[in-house]
PDB file of C-alpha atoms in Angstrom:
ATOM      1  CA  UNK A   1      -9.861 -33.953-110.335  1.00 50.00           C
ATOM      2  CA  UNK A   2      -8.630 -32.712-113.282  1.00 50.00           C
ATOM      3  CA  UNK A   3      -4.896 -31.651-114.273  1.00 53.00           C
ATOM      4  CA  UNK A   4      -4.055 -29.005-115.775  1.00 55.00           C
ATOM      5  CA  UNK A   5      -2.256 -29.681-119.283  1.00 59.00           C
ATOM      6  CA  UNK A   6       0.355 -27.762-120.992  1.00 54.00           C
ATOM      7  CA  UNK A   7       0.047 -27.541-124.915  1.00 55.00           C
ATOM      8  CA  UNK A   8       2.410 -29.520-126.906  1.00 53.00           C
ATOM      9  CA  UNK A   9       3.592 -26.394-128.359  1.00 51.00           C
ATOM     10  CA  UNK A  10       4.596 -24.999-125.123  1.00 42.00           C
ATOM     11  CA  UNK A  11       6.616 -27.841-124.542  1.00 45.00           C
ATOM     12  CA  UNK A  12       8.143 -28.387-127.460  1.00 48.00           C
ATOM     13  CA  UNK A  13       9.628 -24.512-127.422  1.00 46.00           C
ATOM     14  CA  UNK A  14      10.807 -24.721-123.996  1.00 44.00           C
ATOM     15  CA  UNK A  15      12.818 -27.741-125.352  1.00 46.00           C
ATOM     16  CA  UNK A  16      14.244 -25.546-127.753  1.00 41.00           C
ATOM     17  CA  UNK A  17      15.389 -23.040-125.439  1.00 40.00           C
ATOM     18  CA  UNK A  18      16.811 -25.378-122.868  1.00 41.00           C
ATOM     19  CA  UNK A  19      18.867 -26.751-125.920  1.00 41.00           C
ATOM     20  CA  UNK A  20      20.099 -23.349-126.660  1.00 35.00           C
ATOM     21  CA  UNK A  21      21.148 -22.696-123.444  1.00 35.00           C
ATOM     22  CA  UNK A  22      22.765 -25.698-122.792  1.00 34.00           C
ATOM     23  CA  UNK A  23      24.393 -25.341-126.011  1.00 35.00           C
ATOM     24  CA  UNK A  24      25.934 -22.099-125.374  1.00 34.00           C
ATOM     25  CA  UNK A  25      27.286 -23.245-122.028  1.00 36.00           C
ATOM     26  CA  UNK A  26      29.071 -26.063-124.059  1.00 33.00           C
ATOM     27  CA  UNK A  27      30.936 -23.921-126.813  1.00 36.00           C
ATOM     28  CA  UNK A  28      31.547 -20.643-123.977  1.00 40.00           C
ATOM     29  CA  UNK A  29      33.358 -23.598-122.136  1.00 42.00           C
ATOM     30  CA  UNK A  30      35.113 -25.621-125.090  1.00 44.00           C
ATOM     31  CA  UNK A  31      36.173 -22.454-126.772  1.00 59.00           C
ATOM     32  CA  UNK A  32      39.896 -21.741-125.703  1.00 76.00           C
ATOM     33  CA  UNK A  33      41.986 -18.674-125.506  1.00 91.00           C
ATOM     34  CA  UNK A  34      44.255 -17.979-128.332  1.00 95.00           C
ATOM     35  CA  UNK A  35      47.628 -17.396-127.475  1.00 97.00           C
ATOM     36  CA  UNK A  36      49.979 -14.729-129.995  1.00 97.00           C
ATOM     37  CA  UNK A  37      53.536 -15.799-129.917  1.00 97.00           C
ATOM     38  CA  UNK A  38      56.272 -13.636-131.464  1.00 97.00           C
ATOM     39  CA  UNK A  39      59.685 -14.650-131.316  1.00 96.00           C
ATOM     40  CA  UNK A  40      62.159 -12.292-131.920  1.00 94.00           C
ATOM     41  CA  UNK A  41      66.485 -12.304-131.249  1.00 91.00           C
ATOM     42  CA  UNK A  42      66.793 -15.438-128.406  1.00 88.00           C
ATOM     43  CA  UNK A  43      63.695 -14.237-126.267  1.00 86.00           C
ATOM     44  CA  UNK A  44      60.243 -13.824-128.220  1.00 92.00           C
ATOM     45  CA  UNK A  45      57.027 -12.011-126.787  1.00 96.00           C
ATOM     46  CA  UNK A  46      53.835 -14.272-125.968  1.00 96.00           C
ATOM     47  CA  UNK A  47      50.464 -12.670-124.672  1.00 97.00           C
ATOM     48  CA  UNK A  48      46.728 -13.997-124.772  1.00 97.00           C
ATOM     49  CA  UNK A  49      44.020 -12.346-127.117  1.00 97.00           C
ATOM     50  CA  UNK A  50      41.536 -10.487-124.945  1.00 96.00           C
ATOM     51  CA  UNK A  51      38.144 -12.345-125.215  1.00 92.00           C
ATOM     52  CA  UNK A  52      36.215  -9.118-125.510  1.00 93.00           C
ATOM     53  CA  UNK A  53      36.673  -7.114-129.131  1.00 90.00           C
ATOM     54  CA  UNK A  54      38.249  -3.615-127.673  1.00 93.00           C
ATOM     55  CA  UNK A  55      40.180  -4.885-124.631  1.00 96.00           C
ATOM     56  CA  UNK A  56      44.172  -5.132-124.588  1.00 98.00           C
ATOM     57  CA  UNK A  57      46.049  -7.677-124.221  1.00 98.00           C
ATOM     58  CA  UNK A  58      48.439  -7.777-120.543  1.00 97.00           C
ATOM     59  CA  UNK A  59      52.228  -7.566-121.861  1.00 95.00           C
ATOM     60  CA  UNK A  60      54.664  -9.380-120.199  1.00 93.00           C
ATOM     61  CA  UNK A  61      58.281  -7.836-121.208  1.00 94.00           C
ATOM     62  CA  UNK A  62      61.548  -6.964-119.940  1.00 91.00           C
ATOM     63  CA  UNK A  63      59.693  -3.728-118.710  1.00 94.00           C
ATOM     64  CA  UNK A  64      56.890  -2.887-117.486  1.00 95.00           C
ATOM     65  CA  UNK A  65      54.697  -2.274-120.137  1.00 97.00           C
ATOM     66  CA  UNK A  66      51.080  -1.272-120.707  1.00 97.00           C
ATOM     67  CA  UNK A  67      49.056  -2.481-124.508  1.00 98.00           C
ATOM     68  CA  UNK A  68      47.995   1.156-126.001  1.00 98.00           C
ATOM     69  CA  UNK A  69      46.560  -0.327-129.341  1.00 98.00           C
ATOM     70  CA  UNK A  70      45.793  -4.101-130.071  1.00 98.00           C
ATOM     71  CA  UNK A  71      43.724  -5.581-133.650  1.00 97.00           C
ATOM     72  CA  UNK A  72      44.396  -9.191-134.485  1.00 96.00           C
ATOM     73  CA  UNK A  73      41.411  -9.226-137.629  1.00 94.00           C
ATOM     74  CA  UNK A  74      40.894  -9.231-141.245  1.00 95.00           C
ATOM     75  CA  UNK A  75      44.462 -10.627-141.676  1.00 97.00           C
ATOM     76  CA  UNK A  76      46.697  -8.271-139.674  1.00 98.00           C
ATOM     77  CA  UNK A  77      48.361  -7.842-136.319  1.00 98.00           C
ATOM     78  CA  UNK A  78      48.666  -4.701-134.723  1.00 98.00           C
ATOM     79  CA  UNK A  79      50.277  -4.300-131.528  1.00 98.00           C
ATOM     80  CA  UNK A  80      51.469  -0.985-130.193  1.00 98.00           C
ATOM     81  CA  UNK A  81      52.879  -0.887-126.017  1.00 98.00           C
ATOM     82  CA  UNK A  82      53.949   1.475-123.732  1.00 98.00           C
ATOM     83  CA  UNK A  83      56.165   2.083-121.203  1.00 97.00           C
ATOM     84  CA  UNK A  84      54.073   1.930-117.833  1.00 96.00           C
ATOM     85  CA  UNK A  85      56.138   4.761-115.806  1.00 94.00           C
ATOM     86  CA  UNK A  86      57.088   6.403-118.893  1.00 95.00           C
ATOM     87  CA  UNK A  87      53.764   5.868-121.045  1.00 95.00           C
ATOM     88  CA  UNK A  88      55.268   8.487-123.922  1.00 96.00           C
ATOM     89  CA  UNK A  89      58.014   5.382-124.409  1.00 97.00           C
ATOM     90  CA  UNK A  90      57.233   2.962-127.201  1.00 97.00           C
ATOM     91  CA  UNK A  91      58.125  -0.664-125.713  1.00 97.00           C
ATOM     92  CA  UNK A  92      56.798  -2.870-128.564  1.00 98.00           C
ATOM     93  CA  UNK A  93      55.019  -2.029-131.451  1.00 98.00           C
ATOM     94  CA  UNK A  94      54.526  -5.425-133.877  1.00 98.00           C
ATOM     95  CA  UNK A  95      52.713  -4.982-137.581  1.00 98.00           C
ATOM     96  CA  UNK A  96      52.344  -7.765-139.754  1.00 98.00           C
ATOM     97  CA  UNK A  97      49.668  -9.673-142.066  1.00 98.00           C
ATOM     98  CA  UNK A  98      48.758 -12.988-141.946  1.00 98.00           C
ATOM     99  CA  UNK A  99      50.460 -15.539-144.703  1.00 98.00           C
ATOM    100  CA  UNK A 100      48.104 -18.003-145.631  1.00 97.00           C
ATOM    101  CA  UNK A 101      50.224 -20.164-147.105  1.00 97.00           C
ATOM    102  CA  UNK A 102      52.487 -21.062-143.509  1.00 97.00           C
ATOM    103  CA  UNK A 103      49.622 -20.081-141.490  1.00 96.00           C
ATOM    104  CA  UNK A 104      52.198 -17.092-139.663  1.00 98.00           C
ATOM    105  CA  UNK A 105      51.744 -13.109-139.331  1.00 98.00           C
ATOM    106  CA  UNK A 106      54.477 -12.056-140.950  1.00 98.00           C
ATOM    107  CA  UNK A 107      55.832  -8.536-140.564  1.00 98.00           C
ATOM    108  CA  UNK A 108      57.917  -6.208-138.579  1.00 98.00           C
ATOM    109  CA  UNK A 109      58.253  -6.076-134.908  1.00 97.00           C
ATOM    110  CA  UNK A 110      60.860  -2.844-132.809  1.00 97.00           C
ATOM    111  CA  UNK A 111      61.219  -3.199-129.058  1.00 97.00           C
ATOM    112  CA  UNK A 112      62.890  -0.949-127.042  1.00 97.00           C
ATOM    113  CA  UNK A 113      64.476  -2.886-124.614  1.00 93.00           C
ATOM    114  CA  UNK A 114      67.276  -0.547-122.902  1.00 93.00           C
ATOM    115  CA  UNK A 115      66.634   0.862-119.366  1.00 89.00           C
ATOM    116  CA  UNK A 116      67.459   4.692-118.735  1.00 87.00           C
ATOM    117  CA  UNK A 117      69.107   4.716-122.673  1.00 89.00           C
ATOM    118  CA  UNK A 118      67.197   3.258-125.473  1.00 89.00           C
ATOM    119  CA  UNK A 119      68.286  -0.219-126.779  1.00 93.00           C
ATOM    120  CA  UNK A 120      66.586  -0.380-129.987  1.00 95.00           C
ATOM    121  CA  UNK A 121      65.571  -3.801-131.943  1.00 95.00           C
ATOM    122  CA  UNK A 122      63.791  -3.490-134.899  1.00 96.00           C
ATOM    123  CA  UNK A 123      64.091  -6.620-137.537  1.00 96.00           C
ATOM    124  CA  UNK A 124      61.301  -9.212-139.117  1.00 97.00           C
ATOM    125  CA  UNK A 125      58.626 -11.018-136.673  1.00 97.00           C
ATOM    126  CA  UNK A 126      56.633 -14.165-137.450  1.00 97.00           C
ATOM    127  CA  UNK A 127      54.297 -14.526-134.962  1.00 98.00           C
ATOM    128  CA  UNK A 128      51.737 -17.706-134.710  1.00 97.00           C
ATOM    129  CA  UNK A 129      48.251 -17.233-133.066  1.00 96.00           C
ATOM    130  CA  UNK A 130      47.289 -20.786-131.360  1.00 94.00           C
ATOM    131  CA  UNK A 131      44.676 -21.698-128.833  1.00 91.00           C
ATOM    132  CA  UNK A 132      45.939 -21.954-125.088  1.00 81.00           C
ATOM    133  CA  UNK A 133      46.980 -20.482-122.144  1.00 72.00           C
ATOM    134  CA  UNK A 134      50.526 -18.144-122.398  1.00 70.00           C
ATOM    135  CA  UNK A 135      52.559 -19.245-120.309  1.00 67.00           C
ATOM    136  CA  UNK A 136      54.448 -16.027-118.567  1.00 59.00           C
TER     137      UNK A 136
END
């Protein structure tokens, strides 16, 4: 009775691959979410970055209102949001580029933030990008 026996090589690459996987399982669970705070007047805007490259980000603001145009790369924030009933209303629209030297995006930020008349902010933003959860 002989038993059959699998080549060293065989083993050796299914090592591998088991490593990889469990690997990837490791860093997909250590990573965390980043977290973009912007504080502006007394209040300030906070919202997670989307994990997928495309997606935006869910806006919690006085309003409802609905992310039309989201990039946080290459050293600049973009964030552009709507009104949700009204979606040809600008809400929030942040733009700013990311100061190496205090580690901030530093830039401009204008939120509407009247009801039925527009209430009109518009003024400097320093928003910091850390990892965690936003807290709504």
């Amino acid at each position: 009775m002989s038993a059959t026996r699998i080549p060293a090589k065989l083993i050796s690459i299914f090592g591998c691959l088991a490593g990889l996987v469990l690997m990837s399982g490791s860093f997909a669970a250590g990573s965390a979410q980043r977290v973009v705070t912007c504080p502006y007047l007394k209040s300030g805007l906070q919202f997670d970055v989307p994990a997928k490259f495309g997606d935006m980000p869910a806006i919690d603001f006085d309003y409802p209102a609905k992310a039309s145009q989201f990039s946080l790369r290459d050293g600049n924030l973009l964030l552009v949001a709507m009104d949700e009933s009204e979606p040809s209303r600008v809400r929030i629209v942040i733009s700013a580029q990311l100061n190496k030297t205090r580690g901030t995006y530093d830039g401009q930020i204008l939120v509407d933030m009247g009801g039925n008349q527009m209430q009109l902010y518009n003024g400097s933003v320093h928003c910091k990008v850390a990892s965690g959860a936003a807290t709504h």
